Amino acid sequence: MTKIRSTTVCGIFHNGEVALGADGQATMDKHIAKSNVKKIRKLLDGKIVTGFAGSTADAFTLLERFEEKLGAYQSNMKRAAIELAKDWRKDQYLRKLEAMMVVANKEELLIISGTGDVLEPDNQIAAIGSGSMYAHAAALALKKHAPHLSAEEMVREALNIAADICIYTNHNLVVEKPAQ
């Protein structure tokens, strides 16, 4: 069975603000299945923004579980992420899911992986998916050489650079910022 996958998600915390964005491409095997997939979601009235990469169905399963954890832990994003990662690692069904998530609120940015990791990324840049290394490298350069840009501008430019290089990333971007 062919899975739908491939994307690039990039989040940046810069000058006191956070932005998270993703391209819109979904790839099925070696073909573009859809070019305008929305991989960024807002939770808790926009206070938390999430982005996912990997198998779409798996990502939505994780997103639902993350929302449940947010409810169980009074909207504490880090605690919900840790509890999700613990379940993901222990649960036989969840362990088979092929997806990753980036979650952000106005104060922090986290990467949640299927290996049970919750990472606070170095340099306050989180990137996952097929074009993540391109977006990450571009974001590092932008933070260093263009600090006057906003987090949102940096995310857009990093994703556009990734889309110029990575065949699994397109220029149909969605960028969101958590509500204050």
Coordinates of C-alpha atoms in Angstrom, one line a residue:
M1 CA 0.0 0.0 0.0
T2 CA 1.4 3.4 -1.0
K3 CA 1.4 6.0 1.7
I4 CA 0.9 9.7 1.2
R5 CA 3.8 11.6 2.7
S6 CA 6.6 14.2 2.3
T7 CA 6.6 17.7 3.5
T8 CA 8.6 20.4 5.1
V9 CA 7.7 22.1 8.4
C10 CA 9.7 24.9 9.9
G11 CA 9.3 26.8 13.2
I12 CA 11.4 29.7 14.5
F13 CA 11.5 31.5 17.8
H14 CA 13.1 34.9 17.2
N15 CA 13.0 38.2 19.0
G16 CA 10.2 37.1 21.3
E17 CA 7.9 35.7 18.7
V18 CA 7.2 32.3 17.2
A19 CA 6.1 31.3 13.8
L20 CA 5.4 27.9 12.3
G21 CA 4.9 27.1 8.7
A22 CA 4.7 24.2 6.2
D23 CA 4.5 23.7 2.5
G24 CA 1.4 22.2 0.9
Q25 CA 2.7 19.2 -1.0
A26 CA 1.7 15.6 -0.4
T27 CA 3.6 13.0 -2.3
M28 CA 2.4 9.5 -3.1
D29 CA 5.3 7.3 -4.0
K30 CA 7.1 9.5 -6.6
H31 CA 4.1 11.6 -7.6
I32 CA 2.5 14.8 -6.3
A33 CA -0.9 13.7 -4.9
K34 CA -2.0 17.1 -3.8
S35 CA -0.3 20.5 -3.8
N36 CA -2.3 22.4 -1.1
V37 CA -2.5 20.3 2.0
K38 CA -2.8 22.2 5.2
K39 CA -0.3 20.7 7.6
I40 CA -0.4 23.5 10.2
R41 CA -3.2 23.4 12.8
K42 CA -4.2 25.7 15.6
L43 CA -5.3 24.3 19.0
L44 CA -6.8 25.9 22.1
D45 CA -8.2 28.9 20.3
G46 CA -4.9 29.5 18.5
K47 CA -2.7 29.5 21.6
I48 CA -0.8 26.4 20.3
V49 CA 0.2 25.9 16.7
T50 CA 1.2 22.4 15.4
G51 CA 2.8 21.2 12.2
F52 CA 3.2 17.6 11.2
A53 CA 5.2 15.6 8.7
G54 CA 5.0 11.9 7.7
S55 CA 2.0 9.8 6.9
T56 CA -1.1 12.0 6.9
A57 CA -3.4 9.5 8.7
D58 CA -0.7 8.8 11.3
A59 CA -0.1 12.6 11.8
F60 CA -3.9 13.1 12.4
T61 CA -3.9 10.3 14.9
L62 CA -1.0 12.0 16.8
L63 CA -2.7 15.4 16.6
E64 CA -5.9 13.9 18.2
R65 CA -3.8 12.3 21.0
F66 CA -1.9 15.5 21.6
E67 CA -5.2 17.4 21.9
E68 CA -6.4 14.8 24.5
K69 CA -3.1 15.3 26.4
L70 CA -3.6 19.1 26.4
G71 CA -7.0 18.6 27.9
A72 CA -5.7 16.2 30.5
Y73 CA -2.8 18.5 31.6
Q74 CA -4.6 21.8 31.7
S75 CA -3.2 23.1 28.4
N76 CA 0.4 22.6 29.6
M77 CA 2.1 22.1 26.2
K78 CA 5.4 20.7 27.4
R79 CA 3.8 18.2 29.8
A80 CA 1.3 17.2 27.1
A81 CA 4.1 16.6 24.6
I82 CA 6.1 14.5 27.1
E83 CA 3.0 12.4 27.9
L84 CA 2.3 11.9 24.2
A85 CA 5.9 10.9 23.6
K86 CA 5.7 8.4 26.5
D87 CA 2.5 6.9 25.1
W88 CA 3.9 6.8 21.6
R89 CA 6.9 4.9 22.8
K90 CA 5.0 2.4 25.0
D91 CA 1.8 1.8 23.0
Q92 CA 2.1 -1.0 20.5
Y93 CA -0.3 0.7 18.0
L94 CA 1.2 4.2 18.3
R95 CA 4.8 2.8 17.9
K96 CA 3.9 1.9 14.3
L97 CA 2.9 5.5 13.4
E98 CA 5.2 7.2 11.0
A99 CA 5.0 10.9 11.7
M100 CA 6.6 13.8 13.6
M101 CA 5.2 17.0 15.0
V102 CA 6.4 20.4 15.8
V103 CA 4.3 22.3 18.5
A104 CA 4.6 25.9 19.5
N105 CA 3.1 28.4 21.8
K106 CA 4.1 32.0 22.4
E107 CA 7.0 30.9 24.7
E108 CA 8.4 27.7 23.3
L109 CA 9.0 25.4 20.3
L110 CA 9.2 21.6 20.6
I111 CA 9.7 18.7 18.3
I112 CA 7.9 15.4 19.2
S113 CA 9.3 12.3 17.6
G114 CA 8.1 8.7 17.4
T115 CA 11.1 7.5 19.3
G116 CA 9.8 9.1 22.5
D117 CA 11.8 12.3 22.2
V118 CA 10.6 15.7 23.0
L119 CA 13.3 18.1 21.8
E120 CA 13.7 21.8 22.5
P121 CA 15.7 22.6 19.4
D122 CA 19.0 24.3 19.3
N123 CA 19.0 27.9 18.0
Q124 CA 15.3 28.0 18.5
I125 CA 14.7 26.5 15.1
A126 CA 12.6 23.4 14.5
A127 CA 12.4 21.6 11.1
I128 CA 11.0 18.3 10.2
G129 CA 10.1 16.4 7.0
S130 CA 11.7 15.8 3.7
G131 CA 13.1 19.3 3.2
S132 CA 13.9 19.9 6.8
M133 CA 17.7 20.1 6.4
Y134 CA 17.3 22.7 3.7
A135 CA 14.8 24.8 5.7
H136 CA 16.9 24.4 8.9
A137 CA 20.1 25.6 7.1
A138 CA 18.3 28.6 5.6
A139 CA 16.7 29.5 9.0
L140 CA 20.2 29.4 10.7
A141 CA 21.6 31.7 8.0
L142 CA 18.6 34.1 8.3
K143 CA 18.9 34.3 12.1
K144 CA 22.6 35.0 11.8
H145 CA 22.6 37.4 8.8
A146 CA 19.1 38.9 8.8
P147 CA 18.1 39.4 12.4
H148 CA 15.9 42.3 11.4
L149 CA 13.4 39.9 9.9
S150 CA 10.4 38.7 11.9
A151 CA 10.0 35.1 12.8
E152 CA 7.2 34.8 10.3
E153 CA 9.4 36.3 7.5
M154 CA 12.2 33.9 8.4
V155 CA 9.9 30.9 8.3
R156 CA 8.5 31.9 4.9
E157 CA 12.0 32.5 3.4
A158 CA 13.4 29.3 4.9
L159 CA 10.5 27.3 3.4
N160 CA 10.8 29.0 0.0
I161 CA 14.5 28.1 -0.1
A162 CA 13.7 24.5 0.8
A163 CA 11.1 24.5 -1.9
D164 CA 13.6 25.7 -4.5
I165 CA 15.9 22.7 -3.6
C166 CA 13.7 19.8 -2.4
I167 CA 11.5 18.0 -4.9
Y168 CA 9.1 17.0 -2.0
T169 CA 8.5 20.6 -1.0
N170 CA 6.4 23.2 -2.8
H171 CA 5.8 27.0 -2.5
N172 CA 2.2 26.7 -1.3
L173 CA 3.0 27.9 2.2
V174 CA 0.9 28.2 5.3
V175 CA 2.5 30.1 8.2
E176 CA 0.8 30.7 11.6
K177 CA 1.7 32.4 14.8
P178 CA 0.3 31.4 18.2
A179 CA -2.2 33.7 19.7
Q180 CA -1.0 35.9 22.6

